[in-house]
Coordinates of C-alpha atoms and ligand atoms in Angstrom, one line a residue:
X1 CA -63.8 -14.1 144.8
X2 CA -61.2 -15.8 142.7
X3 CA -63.0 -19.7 141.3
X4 CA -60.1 -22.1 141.7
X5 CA -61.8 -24.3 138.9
X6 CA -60.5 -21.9 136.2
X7 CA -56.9 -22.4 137.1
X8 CA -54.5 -25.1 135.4
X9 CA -52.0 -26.2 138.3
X10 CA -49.2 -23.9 137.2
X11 CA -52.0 -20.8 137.4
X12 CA -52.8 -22.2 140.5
X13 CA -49.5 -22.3 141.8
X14 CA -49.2 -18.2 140.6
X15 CA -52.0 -17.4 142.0
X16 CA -50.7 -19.0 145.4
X17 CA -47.0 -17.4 145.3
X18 CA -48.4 -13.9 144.9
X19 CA -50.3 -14.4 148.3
X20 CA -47.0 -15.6 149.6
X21 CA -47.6 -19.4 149.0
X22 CA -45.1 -22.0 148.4
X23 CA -46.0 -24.2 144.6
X24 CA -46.5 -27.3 146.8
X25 CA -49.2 -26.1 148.5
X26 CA -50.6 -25.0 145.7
X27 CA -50.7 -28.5 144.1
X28 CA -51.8 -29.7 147.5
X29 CA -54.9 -27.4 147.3
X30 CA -54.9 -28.5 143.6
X31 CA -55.1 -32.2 144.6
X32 CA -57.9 -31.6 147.1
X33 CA -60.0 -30.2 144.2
X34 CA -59.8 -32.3 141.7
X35 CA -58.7 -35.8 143.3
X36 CA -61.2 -35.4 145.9
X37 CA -63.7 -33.3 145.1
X38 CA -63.1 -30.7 147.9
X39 CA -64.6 -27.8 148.0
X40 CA -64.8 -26.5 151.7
X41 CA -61.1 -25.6 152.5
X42 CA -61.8 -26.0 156.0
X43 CA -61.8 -29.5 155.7
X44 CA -58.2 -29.6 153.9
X45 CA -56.6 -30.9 156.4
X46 CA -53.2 -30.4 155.4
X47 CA -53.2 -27.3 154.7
X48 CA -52.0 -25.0 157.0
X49 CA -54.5 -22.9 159.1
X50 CA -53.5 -19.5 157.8
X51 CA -53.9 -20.5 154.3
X52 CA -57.0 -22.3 154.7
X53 CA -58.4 -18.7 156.3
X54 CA -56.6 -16.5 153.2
X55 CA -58.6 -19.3 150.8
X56 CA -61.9 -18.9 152.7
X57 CA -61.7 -15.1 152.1
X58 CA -60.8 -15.2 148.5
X59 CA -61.7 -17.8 146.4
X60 CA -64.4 -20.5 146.1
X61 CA -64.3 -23.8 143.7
X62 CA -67.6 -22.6 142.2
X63 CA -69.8 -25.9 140.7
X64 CA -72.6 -25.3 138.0
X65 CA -76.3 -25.4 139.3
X66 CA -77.6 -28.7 138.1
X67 CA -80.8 -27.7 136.1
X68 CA -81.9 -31.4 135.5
X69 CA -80.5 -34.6 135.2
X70 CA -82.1 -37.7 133.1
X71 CA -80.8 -41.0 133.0
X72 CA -81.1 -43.2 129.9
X73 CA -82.3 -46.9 129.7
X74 CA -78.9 -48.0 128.6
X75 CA -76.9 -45.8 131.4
X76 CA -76.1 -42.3 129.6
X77 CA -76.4 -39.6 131.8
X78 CA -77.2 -36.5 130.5
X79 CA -77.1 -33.4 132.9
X80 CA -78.0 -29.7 132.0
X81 CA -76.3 -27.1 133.6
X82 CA -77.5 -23.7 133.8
X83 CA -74.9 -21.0 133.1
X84 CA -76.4 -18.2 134.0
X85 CA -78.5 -15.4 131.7
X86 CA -81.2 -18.3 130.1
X87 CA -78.0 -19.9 129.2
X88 CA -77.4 -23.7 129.7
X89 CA -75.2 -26.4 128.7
X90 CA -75.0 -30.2 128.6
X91 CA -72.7 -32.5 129.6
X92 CA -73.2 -36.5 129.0
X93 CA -72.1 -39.8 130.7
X94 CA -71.6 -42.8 128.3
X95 CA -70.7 -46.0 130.5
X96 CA -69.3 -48.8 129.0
X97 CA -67.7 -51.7 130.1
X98 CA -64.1 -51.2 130.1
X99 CA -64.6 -47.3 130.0
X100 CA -66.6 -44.3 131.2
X101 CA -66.8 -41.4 128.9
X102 CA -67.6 -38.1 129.4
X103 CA -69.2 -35.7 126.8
X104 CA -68.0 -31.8 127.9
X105 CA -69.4 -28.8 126.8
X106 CA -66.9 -25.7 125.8
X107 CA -69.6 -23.6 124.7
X108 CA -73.3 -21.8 125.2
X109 CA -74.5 -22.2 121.3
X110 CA -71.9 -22.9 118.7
X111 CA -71.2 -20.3 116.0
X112 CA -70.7 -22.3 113.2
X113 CA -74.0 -23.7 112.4
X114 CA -73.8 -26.8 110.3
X115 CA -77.1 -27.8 109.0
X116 CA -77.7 -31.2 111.1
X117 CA -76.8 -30.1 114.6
X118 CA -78.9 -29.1 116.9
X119 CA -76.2 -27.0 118.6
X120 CA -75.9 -25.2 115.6
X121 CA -79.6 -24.8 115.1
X122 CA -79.8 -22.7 118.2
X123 CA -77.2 -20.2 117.6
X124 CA -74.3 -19.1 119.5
X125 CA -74.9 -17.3 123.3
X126 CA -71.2 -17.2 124.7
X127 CA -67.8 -19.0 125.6
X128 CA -67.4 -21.1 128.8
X129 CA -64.6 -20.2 131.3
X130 CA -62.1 -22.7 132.0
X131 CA -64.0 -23.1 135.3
X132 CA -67.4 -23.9 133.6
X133 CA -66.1 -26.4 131.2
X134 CA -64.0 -28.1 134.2
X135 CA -66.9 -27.8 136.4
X136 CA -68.5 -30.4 134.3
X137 CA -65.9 -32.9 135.3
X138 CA -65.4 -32.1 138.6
X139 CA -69.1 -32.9 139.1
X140 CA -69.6 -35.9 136.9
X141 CA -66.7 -37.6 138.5
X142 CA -67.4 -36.8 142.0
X143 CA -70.8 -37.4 142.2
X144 CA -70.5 -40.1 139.7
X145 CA -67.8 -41.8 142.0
X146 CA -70.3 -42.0 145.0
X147 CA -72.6 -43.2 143.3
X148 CA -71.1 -45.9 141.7
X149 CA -69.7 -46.6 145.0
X150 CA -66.0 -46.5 143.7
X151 CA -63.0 -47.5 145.9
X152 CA -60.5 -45.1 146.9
X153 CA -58.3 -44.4 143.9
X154 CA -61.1 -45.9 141.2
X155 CA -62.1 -43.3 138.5
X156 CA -65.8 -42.8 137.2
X157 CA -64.4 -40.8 133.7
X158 CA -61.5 -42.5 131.9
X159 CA -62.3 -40.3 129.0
X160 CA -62.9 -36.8 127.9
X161 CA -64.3 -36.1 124.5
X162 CA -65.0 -32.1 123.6
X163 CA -67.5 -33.1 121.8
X164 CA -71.0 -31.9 123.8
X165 CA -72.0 -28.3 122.8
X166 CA -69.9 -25.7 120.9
X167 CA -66.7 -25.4 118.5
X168 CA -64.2 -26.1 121.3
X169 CA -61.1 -24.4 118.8
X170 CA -63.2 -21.3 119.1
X171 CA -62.8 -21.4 122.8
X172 CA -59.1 -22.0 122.6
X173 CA -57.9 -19.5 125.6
X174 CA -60.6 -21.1 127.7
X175 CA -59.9 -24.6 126.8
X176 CA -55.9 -25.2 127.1
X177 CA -55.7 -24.6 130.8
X178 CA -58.9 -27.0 131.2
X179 CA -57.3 -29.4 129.1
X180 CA -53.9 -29.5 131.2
X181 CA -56.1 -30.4 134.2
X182 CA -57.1 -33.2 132.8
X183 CA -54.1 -34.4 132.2
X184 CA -52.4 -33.3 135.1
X185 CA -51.1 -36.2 137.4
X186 CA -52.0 -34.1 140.7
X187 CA -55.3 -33.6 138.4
X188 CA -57.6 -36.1 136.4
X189 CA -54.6 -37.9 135.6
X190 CA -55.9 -38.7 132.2
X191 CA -53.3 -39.7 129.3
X192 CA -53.3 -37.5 125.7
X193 CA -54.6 -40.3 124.3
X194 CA -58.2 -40.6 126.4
X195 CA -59.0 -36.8 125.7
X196 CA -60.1 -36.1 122.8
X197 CA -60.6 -32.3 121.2
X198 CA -63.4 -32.6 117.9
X199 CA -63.4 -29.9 115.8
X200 CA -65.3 -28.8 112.5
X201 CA -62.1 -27.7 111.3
X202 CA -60.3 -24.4 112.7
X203 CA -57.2 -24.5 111.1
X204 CA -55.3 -21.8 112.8
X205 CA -56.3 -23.7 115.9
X206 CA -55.5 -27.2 114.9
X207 CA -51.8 -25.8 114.8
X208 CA -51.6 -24.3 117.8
X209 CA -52.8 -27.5 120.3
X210 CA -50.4 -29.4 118.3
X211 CA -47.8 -26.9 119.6
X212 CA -49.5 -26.9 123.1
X213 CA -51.1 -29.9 124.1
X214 CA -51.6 -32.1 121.3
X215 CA -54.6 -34.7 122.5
X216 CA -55.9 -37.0 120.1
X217 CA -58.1 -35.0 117.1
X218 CA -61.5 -35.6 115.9
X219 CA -62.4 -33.9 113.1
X220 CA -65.9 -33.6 111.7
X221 CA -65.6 -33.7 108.1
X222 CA -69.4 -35.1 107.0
X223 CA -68.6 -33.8 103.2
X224 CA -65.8 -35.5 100.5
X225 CA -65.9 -32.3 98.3
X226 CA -65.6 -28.2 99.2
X227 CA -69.1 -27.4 97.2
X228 CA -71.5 -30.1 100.0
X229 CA -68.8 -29.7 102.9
X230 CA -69.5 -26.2 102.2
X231 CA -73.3 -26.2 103.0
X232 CA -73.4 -28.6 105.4
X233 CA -70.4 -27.2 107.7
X234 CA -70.5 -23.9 107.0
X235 CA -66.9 -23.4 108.7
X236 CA -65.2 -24.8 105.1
X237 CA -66.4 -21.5 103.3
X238 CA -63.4 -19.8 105.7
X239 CA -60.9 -23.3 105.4
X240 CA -61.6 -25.7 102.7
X241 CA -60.9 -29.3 102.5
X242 CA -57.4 -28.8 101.0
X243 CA -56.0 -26.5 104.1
X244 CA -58.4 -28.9 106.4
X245 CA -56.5 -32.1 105.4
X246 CA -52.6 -30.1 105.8
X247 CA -53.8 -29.1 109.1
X248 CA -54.6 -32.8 109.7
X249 CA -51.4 -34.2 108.0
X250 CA -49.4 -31.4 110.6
X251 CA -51.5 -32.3 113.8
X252 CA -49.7 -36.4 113.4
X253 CA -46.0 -35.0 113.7
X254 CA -47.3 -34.5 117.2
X255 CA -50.1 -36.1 117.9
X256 CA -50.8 -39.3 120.3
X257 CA -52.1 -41.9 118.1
X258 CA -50.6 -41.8 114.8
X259 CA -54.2 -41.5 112.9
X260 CA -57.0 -38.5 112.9
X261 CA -60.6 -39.8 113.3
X262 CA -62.6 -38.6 111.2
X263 CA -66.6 -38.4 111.8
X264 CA -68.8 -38.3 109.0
X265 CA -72.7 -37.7 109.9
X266 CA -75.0 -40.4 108.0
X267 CA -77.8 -37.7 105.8
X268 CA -80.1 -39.6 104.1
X269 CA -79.8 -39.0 100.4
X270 CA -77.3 -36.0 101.3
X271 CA -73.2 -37.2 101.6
X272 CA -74.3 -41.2 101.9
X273 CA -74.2 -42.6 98.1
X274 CA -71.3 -44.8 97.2
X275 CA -70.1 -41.9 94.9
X276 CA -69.6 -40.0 98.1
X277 CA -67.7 -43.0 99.5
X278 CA -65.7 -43.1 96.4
X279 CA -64.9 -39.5 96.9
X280 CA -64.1 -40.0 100.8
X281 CA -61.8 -42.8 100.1
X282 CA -59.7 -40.8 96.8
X283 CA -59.8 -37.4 99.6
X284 CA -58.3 -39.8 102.8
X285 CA -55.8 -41.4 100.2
X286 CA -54.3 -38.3 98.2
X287 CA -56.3 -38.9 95.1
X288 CA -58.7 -35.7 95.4
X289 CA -57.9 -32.5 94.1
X290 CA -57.9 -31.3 97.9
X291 CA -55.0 -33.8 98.5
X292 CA -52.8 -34.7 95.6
X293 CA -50.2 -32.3 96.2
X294 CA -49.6 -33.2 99.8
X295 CA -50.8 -36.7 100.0
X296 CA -53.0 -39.4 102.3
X297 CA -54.0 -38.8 105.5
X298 CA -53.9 -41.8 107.8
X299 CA -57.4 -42.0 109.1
X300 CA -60.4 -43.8 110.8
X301 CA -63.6 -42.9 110.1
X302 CA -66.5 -43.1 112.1
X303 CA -69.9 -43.2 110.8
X304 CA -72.6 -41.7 113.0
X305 CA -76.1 -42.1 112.1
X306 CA -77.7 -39.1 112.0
X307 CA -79.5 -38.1 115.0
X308 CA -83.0 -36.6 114.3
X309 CA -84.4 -33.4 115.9
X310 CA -87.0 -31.6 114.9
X311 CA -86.6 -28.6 112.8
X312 CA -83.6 -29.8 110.5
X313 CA -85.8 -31.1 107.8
X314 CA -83.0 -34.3 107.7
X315 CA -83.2 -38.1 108.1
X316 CA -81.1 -40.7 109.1
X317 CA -79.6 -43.1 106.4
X318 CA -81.2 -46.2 106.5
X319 CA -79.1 -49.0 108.4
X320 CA -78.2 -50.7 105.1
X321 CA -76.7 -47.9 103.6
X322 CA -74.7 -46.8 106.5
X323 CA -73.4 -50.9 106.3
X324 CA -72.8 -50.6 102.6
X325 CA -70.9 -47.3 102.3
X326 CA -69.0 -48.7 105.5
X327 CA -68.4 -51.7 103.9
X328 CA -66.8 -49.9 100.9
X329 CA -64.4 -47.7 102.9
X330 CA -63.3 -51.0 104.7
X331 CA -62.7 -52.9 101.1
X332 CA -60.7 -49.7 100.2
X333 CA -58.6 -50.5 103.7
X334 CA -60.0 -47.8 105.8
X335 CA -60.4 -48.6 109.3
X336 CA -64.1 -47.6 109.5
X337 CA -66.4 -47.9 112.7
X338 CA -70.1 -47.0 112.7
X339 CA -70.9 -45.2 115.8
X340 CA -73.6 -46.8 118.5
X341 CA -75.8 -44.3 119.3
X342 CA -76.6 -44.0 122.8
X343 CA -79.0 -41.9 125.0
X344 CA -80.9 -41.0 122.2
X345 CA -83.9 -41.6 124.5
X346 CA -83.4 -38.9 126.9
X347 CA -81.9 -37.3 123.6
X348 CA -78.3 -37.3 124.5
X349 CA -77.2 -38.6 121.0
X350 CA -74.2 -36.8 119.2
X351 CA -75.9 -33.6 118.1
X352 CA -79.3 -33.3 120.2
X353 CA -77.6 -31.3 122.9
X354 CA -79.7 -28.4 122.6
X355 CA -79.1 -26.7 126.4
X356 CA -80.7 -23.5 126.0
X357 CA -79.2 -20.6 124.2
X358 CA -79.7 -17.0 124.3
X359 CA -79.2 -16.6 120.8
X360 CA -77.2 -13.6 120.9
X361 CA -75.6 -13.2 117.1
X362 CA -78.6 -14.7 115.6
X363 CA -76.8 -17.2 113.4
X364 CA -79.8 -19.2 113.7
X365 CA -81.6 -16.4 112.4
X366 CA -79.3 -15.8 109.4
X367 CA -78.2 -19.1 108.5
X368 CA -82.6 -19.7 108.3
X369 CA -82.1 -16.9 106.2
X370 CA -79.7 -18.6 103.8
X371 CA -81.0 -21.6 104.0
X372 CA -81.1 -23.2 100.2
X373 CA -82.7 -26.7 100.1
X374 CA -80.0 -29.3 101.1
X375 CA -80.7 -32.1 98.0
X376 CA -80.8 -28.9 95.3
X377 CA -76.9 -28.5 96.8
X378 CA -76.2 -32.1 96.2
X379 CA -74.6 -32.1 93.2
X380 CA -75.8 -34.8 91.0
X381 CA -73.0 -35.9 89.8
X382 CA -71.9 -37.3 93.0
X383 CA -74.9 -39.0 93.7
X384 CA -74.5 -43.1 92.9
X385 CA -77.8 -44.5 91.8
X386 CA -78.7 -46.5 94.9
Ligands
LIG401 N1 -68.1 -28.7 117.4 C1 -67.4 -29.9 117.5 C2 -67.7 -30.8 118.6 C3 -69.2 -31.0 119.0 S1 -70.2 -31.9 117.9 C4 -67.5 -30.6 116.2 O1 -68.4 -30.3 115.4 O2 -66.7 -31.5 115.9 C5 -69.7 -33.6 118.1 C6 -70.0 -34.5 116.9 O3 -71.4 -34.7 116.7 C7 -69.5 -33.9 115.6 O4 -68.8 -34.8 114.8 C8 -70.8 -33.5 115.0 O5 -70.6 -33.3 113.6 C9 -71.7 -34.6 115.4 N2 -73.1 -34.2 115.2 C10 -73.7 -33.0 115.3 N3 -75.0 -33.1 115.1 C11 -75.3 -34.4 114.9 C12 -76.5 -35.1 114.6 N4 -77.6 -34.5 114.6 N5 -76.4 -36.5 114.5 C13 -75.2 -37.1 114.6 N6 -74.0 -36.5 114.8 C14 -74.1 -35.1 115.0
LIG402 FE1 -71.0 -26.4 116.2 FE2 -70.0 -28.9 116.1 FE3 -72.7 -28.5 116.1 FE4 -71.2 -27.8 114.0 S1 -71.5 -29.9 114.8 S2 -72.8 -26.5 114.9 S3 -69.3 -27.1 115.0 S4 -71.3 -28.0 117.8

C-alpha cells in the first residue's frame, strides 16, 4: 500500500499517470486530502468510480496513532505521536490571537546534541517520512478545525515552524516534498513567509532550500564566538560561525523576508553576559573575526529563555538579565524579541519535546561521555562582570 501523505502534488500527480490517471485528478484527490481531510476515497465524490476502486486497492492516507494529547492552561496543544519501534514524536499547537502556529516534528531524536535540548539529550532514533511529518498537519488542522468549530474555508494553522524535534536540514529528502505541500494552493495554501525551516546550522543544506524552496530561516546560533558555539551546538565543530554567517548572507538573495532570525537560548551564566552581547552585536554587524571579510548579516534576534528539564545541569537567565542583554542589542539597533514561553506546563516549551527515542547511535551516550563542565568552557574573558 502506497501512503498518499508522502507525496508533494507533482508526486502525486506521477504516481496517478502511471496507473493511467489524468494530473487533474490527481490534484482533485490531492485536494480531498489535504483541504478536507479525506481519507476514505469512497466518499470522494468526484472522483470517478474506477479510480476510487484502483485507490481503495493501493494506497491509504495513513495518520499517526495519537499516543496522548495534553492541553495547556494557556491553549498549547501538545500531541505525541507514536512512530512505531518505542519511537515517538511531538507536535505542538500555539494559538494566538491573530495566528495559529504549529510546532512539526521532522525527526525521532536529533543527531546533533547541543547541550540544552532535551531532543538532543535523548539521542537520535531515525528520520521521518514525508508522510509522518505531514501527518502531523493533516491531523492538527483537521481535527483542530472541528473542534474549533471553523467555517468552511477557515484555517486552524496559519503557520508552520520546523522547529519541534530533530535537525530538519538533516532530513532534507524527506522534508522538501512536505514542505511544497504546505505551500501548495490545492494544499495548506500557506505563503513562504508563514513556514518557517530552523536549523542549528547545516550549511550544505542551507544552500540547497534556497535553490529549492526558500521559506523563511531560523537559525539557532546560542553562541557569539566558535570556542562556546562549539560546545554548546556541537554541529559548529563540522561548520563554524564564519561559513554559518555566508550561508546566512546567501539564503537573503532568495529568501522571503529580507532578514534571518536568529535564536539565541538564555543559559544562566553561560552565553548571557553583556560581553556576550557585545560579541553578538560585532558577529551580526561584520565586526567579528567570523564576519569582517564578508560583512553584516541583517538580523532579528530572538531571545528564548531557557527551558529547564531535568538532566541538563542548566538554568534559565534570570528575567533581568535576559531584559538587559536585550536591551543592549536593541541600543546597538538590533531588532530583538524575547520569546514568550508557552506550554511549558504540559512541557511543550522550545526544547522539552522529549517524544521517546530509541537511542539508536548513542549520541546521548557519547556526547555524556564527552561531556566537559559547561562554565570551565566559558572563556573568561568573555564573561562581563555582572
Ligand atoms: N533542530 C532545529 C529545530 C528544533 S529546536 C534547531 O535546533 O534549530 C527549536 C528551537 O528551540 C531551537 O532554536 C533550539 O535551539 C531551541 N531550544 C532547544 N532546547 C531549548 C531549551 N531547553 N530551551 C529553550 N530553547 C531551546
Ligand atoms: Fe537537535 Fe535542534 Fe535540539 Fe540541537 S536544538 S539537539 S539541533 S533539535
Amino acid at each position: 500500500m502506497t501512503n498518499l501523505l508522502d507525496f508533494d502534488h507533482d508526486g502525486l500527480a506521477a504516481w496517478c499517470e502511471q496507473r493511467g490517471e489524468k494530473r487533474f485528478r490527481a490534484t482533485q484527490l490531492f485536494r480531498w486530502i489535504h483541504q478536507r481531510g479525506a481519507r476514505d476515497f469512497g466518499a470522494m465524490s468526484d472522483l470517478a468510480k474506477s479510480l476510487r476502486e484502483k485507490l481503495a486497492l493501493q494506497a491509504v492516507v495513513q495518520p499517526l496513532p495519537v499516543a496522548s494529547e495534553q492541553v495547556s492552561a494557556d491553549g498549547t496543544t501538545k500531541w505525541l505521536f507514536d512512530v512505531g519501534a518505542g519511537d515517538a514524536v511531538e507536535t505542538v499547537f500555539i494559538p494566538e490571537d491573530d495566528r495559529g502556529t504549529l510546532c512539526i516534528s521532522s525527526q525521532a531524536g536529533c543527531a546533533v546534541g547541543c547541550r540544552f535540548c532535551s531532543t538532543g539529550h535523548q539521542g537520535f532514533s531515525r528520520n521521518l517520512t514525508t508522510g509522518e511529518i505531514l501527518a502531523q498537519l493533516w491531523f492538527a488542522e483537521h481535527t483542530l478545525r472541528q473542534r474549533l468549530k471553523l467555517k468552511d474555508g477557515e484555517r486552524a494553522i496559519t503557520n508552520v515552524v520546523m522547529m519541534g524535534m530533530g535537525e530538519p536540514l538533516q532530513n532534507y529528502a524527506a522534508l522538501l516534498p512536505a514542505l511544497r505541500v504546505m505551500l501548495d494552493d490545492h494544499g495548506y495554501g500557506l505563503s513562504r513567509r508563514r513556514v518557517t525551516v530552523s536549523t542549528s546550522g547545516v550549511v550544505p543544506m542551507m544552500e540547497r532550500l534556497r535553490e529549492d524552496c526558500p521559506v523563511a530561516l531560523a537559525v539557532s546560533l546560542h553562541a557569539p564566538d566558535d570556542a562556546l558555539r562549539d560546545d554548546l551546538v556541537p554541529l559548529n565543530r563540522k561548520y563554524p560561525l564564519a561559513e554559518l554567517m555566508d550561508a546566512c548572507r546567501g539564503y537573503l538573495d532568495r529568501a522571503p523576508r529580507d532578514f534571518i532570525t536568529f535564536e539565541y537560548c538564555m543559559l544562566d551564566g553561560v552565553n548571557d553576559g553583556d560581553a556576550h552581547a557585545d560579541r553578538l552585536i560585532a558577529l551580526v554587524q561584520g565586526r567579528h573575526e567570523a564576519t569582517r571579510a564578508g560583512g553584516p548579516v541583517p538580523c532579528k534576534l530572538n531571545l528564548i529563555p531557557f527551558n529547564p528539564f531535568p538532566a541538563s545541569g542548566l538554568h534559565r537567565s534570570p528575567a533581568a538579565r535576559v531584559t538587559a542583554f536585550a536591551r543592549r542589542l536593541q541600543d546597538a539597533g538590533i531588532v530583538t524579541t524575547v520569546r514568550k514561553t508557552r506550554g511549558d506546563d504540559i512541557a511543550a516549551a522550545c526544547g522539552q519535546l522529549a517524544g521517546e527515542v530509541q537511542d539508536r547511535t548513542r549520541v546521548a551516550e557519547r556526547r555524556g561521555r564527552a561531556a566537559i563542565p559547561i562554565r570551565a568552557v566559558d572563556a573568561a574573558s568573555l564573561r562581563a562582570p555582572r
